[in-house]
């Protein structure tokens, strides 16, 4: 099992360009998440999904859109990139175990620079 | 806003010593989790403690939770160089989402 994978690993964008980050998981998890991590900060939740076809806003959703058309994939889109979106982006997935608890499984991250 | 705040921000110890990291949070929680992040990698789940538990062990890890003080601690015993990483606490308030602290950078020197 590959677990959680992210593509691309690195990307440089110019201000105003758009791009889509892809997250894929092969663990049949219901829940998926997108975070950003900035220097000296913990992870901040951008958007999340509790199942195929559903999405919800997290702590810092502005400037991002997401889609969960297939259970195994969670896409993060930047319609018009800004330098403030320079960050490392992490995707994660989880499932609710028999005790109703979640632990999240993380991908390796995508390093995005917006110039 | 960050729910959890780790203390200290950075910790440097020798191999074989114990490392203790603390986490404080602001609102009531369902559970608290600790994650490790090696440089340039994704986070890895270490241990979860529920709000009705006070202490939990997993190998060389010991986690305590004091809900009256809204704080948790992570103890790593007999540290190894391979334990060098950033450690984050994360709180779940019941909506399947986690709120992470800023992390503690641990350096274990041989």
PDB file of C-alpha atoms in Angstrom:
ATOM      1  CA  UNK A   1       0.000   0.000   0.000  1.00  0.00           C
ATOM      2  CA  UNK A   2       1.277   3.444  -0.918  1.00  0.00           C
ATOM      3  CA  UNK A   3      -0.708   5.155   1.851  1.00  0.00           C
ATOM      4  CA  UNK A   4      -1.215   8.850   1.100  1.00  0.00           C
ATOM      5  CA  UNK A   5       0.516  10.263  -1.952  1.00  0.00           C
ATOM      6  CA  UNK A   6       0.719  13.844  -3.179  1.00  0.00           C
ATOM      7  CA  UNK A   7       1.579  15.266  -6.574  1.00  0.00           C
ATOM      8  CA  UNK A   8       3.508  17.296  -7.407  1.00  0.00           C
ATOM      9  CA  UNK A   9       6.292  17.343  -4.788  1.00  0.00           C
ATOM     10  CA  UNK A  10       7.509  20.807  -5.756  1.00  0.00           C
ATOM     11  CA  UNK A  11       6.044  23.640  -7.790  1.00  0.00           C
ATOM     12  CA  UNK A  12       6.904  27.248  -8.535  1.00  0.00           C
ATOM     13  CA  UNK A  13       4.089  29.515  -9.674  1.00  0.00           C
ATOM     14  CA  UNK A  14       3.907  33.119 -10.732  1.00  0.00           C
ATOM     15  CA  UNK A  15       1.386  35.381  -9.039  1.00  0.00           C
ATOM     16  CA  UNK A  16      -2.004  34.972 -10.655  1.00  0.00           C
ATOM     17  CA  UNK A  17      -1.407  31.490 -12.052  1.00  0.00           C
ATOM     18  CA  UNK A  18      -3.599  28.592 -11.109  1.00  0.00           C
ATOM     19  CA  UNK A  19      -2.806  25.015 -10.191  1.00  0.00           C
ATOM     20  CA  UNK A  20      -4.280  21.876  -8.653  1.00  0.00           C
ATOM     21  CA  UNK A  21      -2.642  19.700  -6.033  1.00  0.00           C
ATOM     22  CA  UNK A  22      -3.671  16.060  -6.046  1.00  0.00           C
ATOM     23  CA  UNK A  23      -3.925  13.837  -3.014  1.00  0.00           C
ATOM     24  CA  UNK A  24      -4.627  10.131  -3.308  1.00  0.00           C
ATOM     25  CA  UNK A  25      -5.071   7.465  -0.640  1.00  0.00           C
ATOM     26  CA  UNK A  26      -5.430   3.716  -1.026  1.00  0.00           C
ATOM     27  CA  UNK A  27      -6.646   2.933   2.495  1.00  0.00           C
ATOM     28  CA  UNK A  28     -10.377   3.403   1.764  1.00  0.00           C
ATOM     29  CA  UNK A  29     -10.551   6.230   4.302  1.00  0.00           C
ATOM     30  CA  UNK A  30     -13.704   8.303   4.499  1.00  0.00           C
ATOM     31  CA  UNK A  31     -12.080  11.484   5.771  1.00  0.00           C
ATOM     32  CA  UNK A  32      -9.504  13.602   3.961  1.00  0.00           C
ATOM     33  CA  UNK A  33      -7.835  16.900   4.829  1.00  0.00           C
ATOM     34  CA  UNK A  34      -5.670  19.629   3.363  1.00  0.00           C
ATOM     35  CA  UNK A  35      -3.275  21.577   5.590  1.00  0.00           C
ATOM     36  CA  UNK A  36      -0.660  24.214   5.060  1.00  0.00           C
ATOM     37  CA  UNK A  37       2.495  24.511   7.144  1.00  0.00           C
ATOM     38  CA  UNK A  38       4.461  27.728   7.361  1.00  0.00           C
ATOM     39  CA  UNK A  39       7.847  28.253   9.103  1.00  0.00           C
ATOM     40  CA  UNK A  40       7.550  28.176  12.867  1.00  0.00           C
ATOM     41  CA  UNK A  41       3.889  27.284  12.659  1.00  0.00           C
ATOM     42  CA  UNK A  42       1.965  24.137  13.172  1.00  0.00           C
ATOM     43  CA  UNK A  43      -0.397  22.840  10.545  1.00  0.00           C
ATOM     44  CA  UNK A  44      -3.462  24.879   9.716  1.00  0.00           C
ATOM     45  CA  UNK A  45      -6.501  23.210   8.201  1.00  0.00           C
ATOM     46  CA  UNK A  46      -7.586  24.586   4.822  1.00  0.00           C
ATOM     47  CA  UNK A  47     -10.492  22.313   3.819  1.00  0.00           C
ATOM     48  CA  UNK A  48     -11.608  18.833   4.673  1.00  0.00           C
ATOM     49  CA  UNK A  49     -14.029  16.166   3.492  1.00  0.00           C
ATOM     50  CA  UNK A  50     -16.016  13.633   5.496  1.00  0.00           C
ATOM     51  CA  UNK A  51     -16.941  11.552   2.472  1.00  0.00           C
ATOM     52  CA  UNK A  52     -17.131  11.383  -1.294  1.00  0.00           C
ATOM     53  CA  UNK A  53     -18.925  14.406  -2.702  1.00  0.00           C
ATOM     54  CA  UNK A  54     -18.701  16.455   0.505  1.00  0.00           C
ATOM     55  CA  UNK A  55     -16.309  19.242   1.496  1.00  0.00           C
ATOM     56  CA  UNK A  56     -16.122  21.746   4.322  1.00  0.00           C
ATOM     57  CA  UNK A  57     -14.068  24.810   5.214  1.00  0.00           C
ATOM     58  CA  UNK A  58     -11.296  24.678   7.749  1.00  0.00           C
ATOM     59  CA  UNK A  59      -9.419  27.434   9.522  1.00  0.00           C
ATOM     60  CA  UNK A  60      -7.827  29.122   6.465  1.00  0.00           C
ATOM     61  CA  UNK A  61      -9.989  28.395   3.377  1.00  0.00           C
ATOM     62  CA  UNK A  62      -9.726  31.724   1.551  1.00  0.00           C
ATOM     63  CA  UNK A  63      -8.056  31.508  -1.854  1.00  0.00           C
ATOM     64  CA  UNK A  64      -8.494  27.732  -2.103  1.00  0.00           C
ATOM     65  CA  UNK A  65     -11.115  25.384  -3.485  1.00  0.00           C
ATOM     66  CA  UNK A  66     -11.416  21.620  -3.143  1.00  0.00           C
ATOM     67  CA  UNK A  67     -13.235  18.714  -4.701  1.00  0.00           C
ATOM     68  CA  UNK A  68     -13.803  15.100  -3.667  1.00  0.00           C
ATOM     69  CA  UNK A  69     -15.344  13.448  -6.680  1.00  0.00           C
ATOM     70  CA  UNK A  70     -13.848  10.051  -5.858  1.00  0.00           C
ATOM     71  CA  UNK A  71     -13.394   8.600  -2.397  1.00  0.00           C
ATOM     72  CA  UNK A  72      -9.678   8.059  -2.890  1.00  0.00           C
ATOM     73  CA  UNK A  73      -8.854  11.527  -4.248  1.00  0.00           C
ATOM     74  CA  UNK A  74      -8.962  14.999  -2.739  1.00  0.00           C
ATOM     75  CA  UNK A  75      -7.971  17.926  -4.955  1.00  0.00           C
ATOM     76  CA  UNK A  76      -6.846  21.341  -3.754  1.00  0.00           C
ATOM     77  CA  UNK A  77      -7.066  24.196  -6.228  1.00  0.00           C
ATOM     78  CA  UNK A  78      -5.541  27.641  -6.254  1.00  0.00           C
ATOM     79  CA  UNK A  79      -7.399  29.762  -8.773  1.00  0.00           C
ATOM     80  CA  UNK A  80      -5.138  32.826  -8.637  1.00  0.00           C
ATOM     81  CA  UNK A  81      -1.968  32.194  -6.677  1.00  0.00           C
ATOM     82  CA  UNK A  82      -0.587  34.846  -4.330  1.00  0.00           C
ATOM     83  CA  UNK A  83       2.828  35.047  -2.612  1.00  0.00           C
ATOM     84  CA  UNK A  84       1.041  34.540   0.724  1.00  0.00           C
ATOM     85  CA  UNK A  85       0.203  31.028  -0.478  1.00  0.00           C
ATOM     86  CA  UNK A  86       3.879  30.061  -0.529  1.00  0.00           C
ATOM     87  CA  UNK A  87       3.908  27.143   1.885  1.00  0.00           C
ATOM     88  CA  UNK A  88       4.229  23.410   2.297  1.00  0.00           C
ATOM     89  CA  UNK A  89       0.908  21.670   1.746  1.00  0.00           C
ATOM     90  CA  UNK A  90       0.065  18.389   3.424  1.00  0.00           C
ATOM     91  CA  UNK A  91      -2.782  16.062   2.712  1.00  0.00           C
ATOM     92  CA  UNK A  92      -4.035  13.571   5.281  1.00  0.00           C
ATOM     93  CA  UNK A  93      -6.697  10.910   5.545  1.00  0.00           C
ATOM     94  CA  UNK A  94      -8.388   9.124   8.420  1.00  0.00           C
ATOM     95  CA  UNK A  95     -11.166   6.733   9.338  1.00  0.00           C
ATOM     96  CA  UNK A  96     -13.348   6.438  12.398  1.00  0.00           C
ATOM     97  CA  UNK A  97     -12.346   3.320  14.307  1.00  0.00           C
ATOM     98  CA  UNK A  98     -14.587   1.154  16.457  1.00  0.00           C
ATOM     99  CA  UNK A  99     -14.079   3.508  19.396  1.00  0.00           C
ATOM    100  CA  UNK A 100     -15.043   6.507  17.299  1.00  0.00           C
ATOM    101  CA  UNK A 101     -11.488   7.801  17.216  1.00  0.00           C
ATOM    102  CA  UNK A 102      -9.473   9.187  14.335  1.00  0.00           C
ATOM    103  CA  UNK A 103      -5.757   9.186  13.720  1.00  0.00           C
ATOM    104  CA  UNK A 104      -4.570  10.902  10.619  1.00  0.00           C
ATOM    105  CA  UNK A 105      -2.185   9.535   8.002  1.00  0.00           C
ATOM    106  CA  UNK A 106      -0.151  12.158   6.205  1.00  0.00           C
ATOM    107  CA  UNK A 107       1.314  12.459   2.747  1.00  0.00           C
ATOM    108  CA  UNK A 108       4.891  13.638   2.146  1.00  0.00           C
ATOM    109  CA  UNK A 109       3.913  17.218   1.303  1.00  0.00           C
ATOM    110  CA  UNK A 110       4.043  19.591  -1.657  1.00  0.00           C
ATOM    111  CA  UNK A 111       6.387  22.563  -1.474  1.00  0.00           C
ATOM    112  CA  UNK A 112       4.812  25.489  -3.337  1.00  0.00           C
ATOM    113  CA  UNK A 113       6.532  28.784  -4.050  1.00  0.00           C
ATOM    114  CA  UNK A 114       4.621  31.712  -5.524  1.00  0.00           C
ATOM    115  CA  UNK A 115       6.786  34.493  -6.953  1.00  0.00           C
TER     116      UNK A 115
ATOM    117  CA  UNK B   1      -6.252  30.030  15.799  1.00  0.00           C
ATOM    118  CA  UNK B   2      -3.910  27.476  17.313  1.00  0.00           C
ATOM    119  CA  UNK B   3      -5.629  25.382  19.934  1.00  0.00           C
ATOM    120  CA  UNK B   4      -2.487  23.752  21.313  1.00  0.00           C
ATOM    121  CA  UNK B   5       0.755  25.410  22.274  1.00  0.00           C
ATOM    122  CA  UNK B   6       3.878  23.332  22.885  1.00  0.00           C
ATOM    123  CA  UNK B   7       6.601  24.151  25.327  1.00  0.00           C
ATOM    124  CA  UNK B   8       9.542  24.390  24.943  1.00  0.00           C
ATOM    125  CA  UNK B   9       9.885  25.536  21.338  1.00  0.00           C
ATOM    126  CA  UNK B  10      13.219  23.732  21.107  1.00  0.00           C
ATOM    127  CA  UNK B  11      14.945  21.112  23.226  1.00  0.00           C
ATOM    128  CA  UNK B  12      18.489  19.777  22.949  1.00  0.00           C
ATOM    129  CA  UNK B  13      19.576  16.680  24.879  1.00  0.00           C
ATOM    130  CA  UNK B  14      22.124  13.857  24.793  1.00  0.00           C
ATOM    131  CA  UNK B  15      21.352  10.303  23.772  1.00  0.00           C
ATOM    132  CA  UNK B  16      20.058   8.284  26.678  1.00  0.00           C
ATOM    133  CA  UNK B  17      18.441  11.255  28.411  1.00  0.00           C
ATOM    134  CA  UNK B  18      14.716  11.716  28.749  1.00  0.00           C
ATOM    135  CA  UNK B  19      12.857  14.401  26.787  1.00  0.00           C
ATOM    136  CA  UNK B  20       9.702  16.054  28.069  1.00  0.00           C
ATOM    137  CA  UNK B  21       7.462  18.261  25.973  1.00  0.00           C
ATOM    138  CA  UNK B  22       4.359  20.039  27.157  1.00  0.00           C
ATOM    139  CA  UNK B  23       1.191  21.111  25.412  1.00  0.00           C
ATOM    140  CA  UNK B  24      -1.497  23.492  26.604  1.00  0.00           C
ATOM    141  CA  UNK B  25      -4.862  24.012  24.961  1.00  0.00           C
ATOM    142  CA  UNK B  26      -7.788  26.366  25.371  1.00  0.00           C
ATOM    143  CA  UNK B  27     -11.137  24.607  25.010  1.00  0.00           C
ATOM    144  CA  UNK B  28     -12.622  21.267  25.945  1.00  0.00           C
ATOM    145  CA  UNK B  29     -11.517  18.321  23.834  1.00  0.00           C
ATOM    146  CA  UNK B  30     -12.516  14.768  22.951  1.00  0.00           C
ATOM    147  CA  UNK B  31      -8.953  13.586  22.677  1.00  0.00           C
ATOM    148  CA  UNK B  32      -5.401  14.818  22.273  1.00  0.00           C
ATOM    149  CA  UNK B  33      -2.854  13.330  19.898  1.00  0.00           C
ATOM    150  CA  UNK B  34       0.893  13.641  19.446  1.00  0.00           C
ATOM    151  CA  UNK B  35       2.588  13.537  16.066  1.00  0.00           C
ATOM    152  CA  UNK B  36       6.235  13.475  14.970  1.00  0.00           C
ATOM    153  CA  UNK B  37       7.620  15.194  11.888  1.00  0.00           C
ATOM    154  CA  UNK B  38      11.077  14.421  10.596  1.00  0.00           C
ATOM    155  CA  UNK B  39      12.707  17.191   8.596  1.00  0.00           C
ATOM    156  CA  UNK B  40      11.103  17.558   5.181  1.00  0.00           C
ATOM    157  CA  UNK B  41       8.570  14.783   5.754  1.00  0.00           C
ATOM    158  CA  UNK B  42       4.900  14.378   6.606  1.00  0.00           C
ATOM    159  CA  UNK B  43       3.610  13.898  10.130  1.00  0.00           C
ATOM    160  CA  UNK B  44       3.412  10.495  11.755  1.00  0.00           C
ATOM    161  CA  UNK B  45       0.895   9.661  14.458  1.00  0.00           C
ATOM    162  CA  UNK B  46       2.499   8.630  17.761  1.00  0.00           C
ATOM    163  CA  UNK B  47      -0.172   8.297  20.409  1.00  0.00           C
ATOM    164  CA  UNK B  48      -3.743   9.313  21.244  1.00  0.00           C
ATOM    165  CA  UNK B  49      -5.149   9.941  24.708  1.00  0.00           C
ATOM    166  CA  UNK B  50      -8.857  10.378  25.320  1.00  0.00           C
ATOM    167  CA  UNK B  51     -10.262  13.090  27.539  1.00  0.00           C
ATOM    168  CA  UNK B  52     -11.268  10.543  30.208  1.00  0.00           C
ATOM    169  CA  UNK B  53      -7.748   9.074  30.385  1.00  0.00           C
ATOM    170  CA  UNK B  54      -4.939  10.450  32.523  1.00  0.00           C
ATOM    171  CA  UNK B  55      -1.923   8.531  31.295  1.00  0.00           C
ATOM    172  CA  UNK B  56      -0.995   6.319  28.386  1.00  0.00           C
ATOM    173  CA  UNK B  57       2.132   4.436  27.375  1.00  0.00           C
ATOM    174  CA  UNK B  58       3.458   3.219  24.059  1.00  0.00           C
ATOM    175  CA  UNK B  59       6.968   1.792  24.008  1.00  0.00           C
ATOM    176  CA  UNK B  60       9.309   4.593  25.139  1.00  0.00           C
ATOM    177  CA  UNK B  61       6.518   7.160  25.017  1.00  0.00           C
ATOM    178  CA  UNK B  62       4.444   8.258  27.979  1.00  0.00           C
ATOM    179  CA  UNK B  63       1.657  10.777  27.615  1.00  0.00           C
ATOM    180  CA  UNK B  64      -0.262  12.430  30.424  1.00  0.00           C
ATOM    181  CA  UNK B  65      -3.391  14.545  30.219  1.00  0.00           C
ATOM    182  CA  UNK B  66      -4.732  16.949  32.824  1.00  0.00           C
ATOM    183  CA  UNK B  67      -8.080  18.259  31.610  1.00  0.00           C
ATOM    184  CA  UNK B  68      -8.477  20.519  34.649  1.00  0.00           C
ATOM    185  CA  UNK B  69      -5.321  22.371  33.616  1.00  0.00           C
ATOM    186  CA  UNK B  70      -5.935  21.851  29.896  1.00  0.00           C
ATOM    187  CA  UNK B  71      -2.446  20.468  29.459  1.00  0.00           C
ATOM    188  CA  UNK B  72      -0.632  17.360  28.274  1.00  0.00           C
ATOM    189  CA  UNK B  73       2.946  16.172  28.359  1.00  0.00           C
ATOM    190  CA  UNK B  74       4.893  13.787  26.166  1.00  0.00           C
ATOM    191  CA  UNK B  75       7.849  11.988  27.710  1.00  0.00           C
ATOM    192  CA  UNK B  76      10.341  10.133  25.536  1.00  0.00           C
ATOM    193  CA  UNK B  77      12.570   7.935  27.655  1.00  0.00           C
ATOM    194  CA  UNK B  78      16.134   6.909  26.781  1.00  0.00           C
ATOM    195  CA  UNK B  79      16.252   9.183  23.749  1.00  0.00           C
ATOM    196  CA  UNK B  80      18.084   8.159  20.592  1.00  0.00           C
ATOM    197  CA  UNK B  81      19.541  10.252  17.785  1.00  0.00           C
ATOM    198  CA  UNK B  82      16.717   8.909  15.590  1.00  0.00           C
ATOM    199  CA  UNK B  83      14.211  10.699  17.852  1.00  0.00           C
ATOM    200  CA  UNK B  84      15.453  14.022  16.462  1.00  0.00           C
ATOM    201  CA  UNK B  85      12.326  15.587  14.954  1.00  0.00           C
ATOM    202  CA  UNK B  86       9.568  18.115  15.588  1.00  0.00           C
ATOM    203  CA  UNK B  87       6.751  17.006  17.841  1.00  0.00           C
ATOM    204  CA  UNK B  88       3.234  18.406  17.610  1.00  0.00           C
ATOM    205  CA  UNK B  89       0.233  18.052  19.825  1.00  0.00           C
ATOM    206  CA  UNK B  90      -3.193  18.138  18.212  1.00  0.00           C
ATOM    207  CA  UNK B  91      -6.619  18.340  19.774  1.00  0.00           C
ATOM    208  CA  UNK B  92      -9.873  16.941  18.453  1.00  0.00           C
ATOM    209  CA  UNK B  93     -13.094  18.544  19.596  1.00  0.00           C
ATOM    210  CA  UNK B  94     -15.464  16.072  18.004  1.00  0.00           C
ATOM    211  CA  UNK B  95     -15.815  17.086  14.384  1.00  0.00           C
ATOM    212  CA  UNK B  96     -13.133  14.722  13.042  1.00  0.00           C
ATOM    213  CA  UNK B  97     -10.765  17.660  12.591  1.00  0.00           C
ATOM    214  CA  UNK B  98      -7.554  18.321  14.478  1.00  0.00           C
ATOM    215  CA  UNK B  99      -6.066  21.613  15.616  1.00  0.00           C
ATOM    216  CA  UNK B 100      -2.278  21.536  15.817  1.00  0.00           C
ATOM    217  CA  UNK B 101       0.168  23.432  17.985  1.00  0.00           C
ATOM    218  CA  UNK B 102       3.349  25.035  16.683  1.00  0.00           C
ATOM    219  CA  UNK B 103       5.546  22.158  17.752  1.00  0.00           C
ATOM    220  CA  UNK B 104       8.683  21.422  19.745  1.00  0.00           C
ATOM    221  CA  UNK B 105      11.940  20.808  17.871  1.00  0.00           C
ATOM    222  CA  UNK B 106      13.890  18.040  19.595  1.00  0.00           C
ATOM    223  CA  UNK B 107      17.573  17.516  18.903  1.00  0.00           C
ATOM    224  CA  UNK B 108      19.182  14.390  20.330  1.00  0.00           C
ATOM    225  CA  UNK B 109      22.952  14.400  20.067  1.00  0.00           C
ATOM    226  CA  UNK B 110      24.995  11.178  20.001  1.00  0.00           C
TER     227      UNK B 110
END
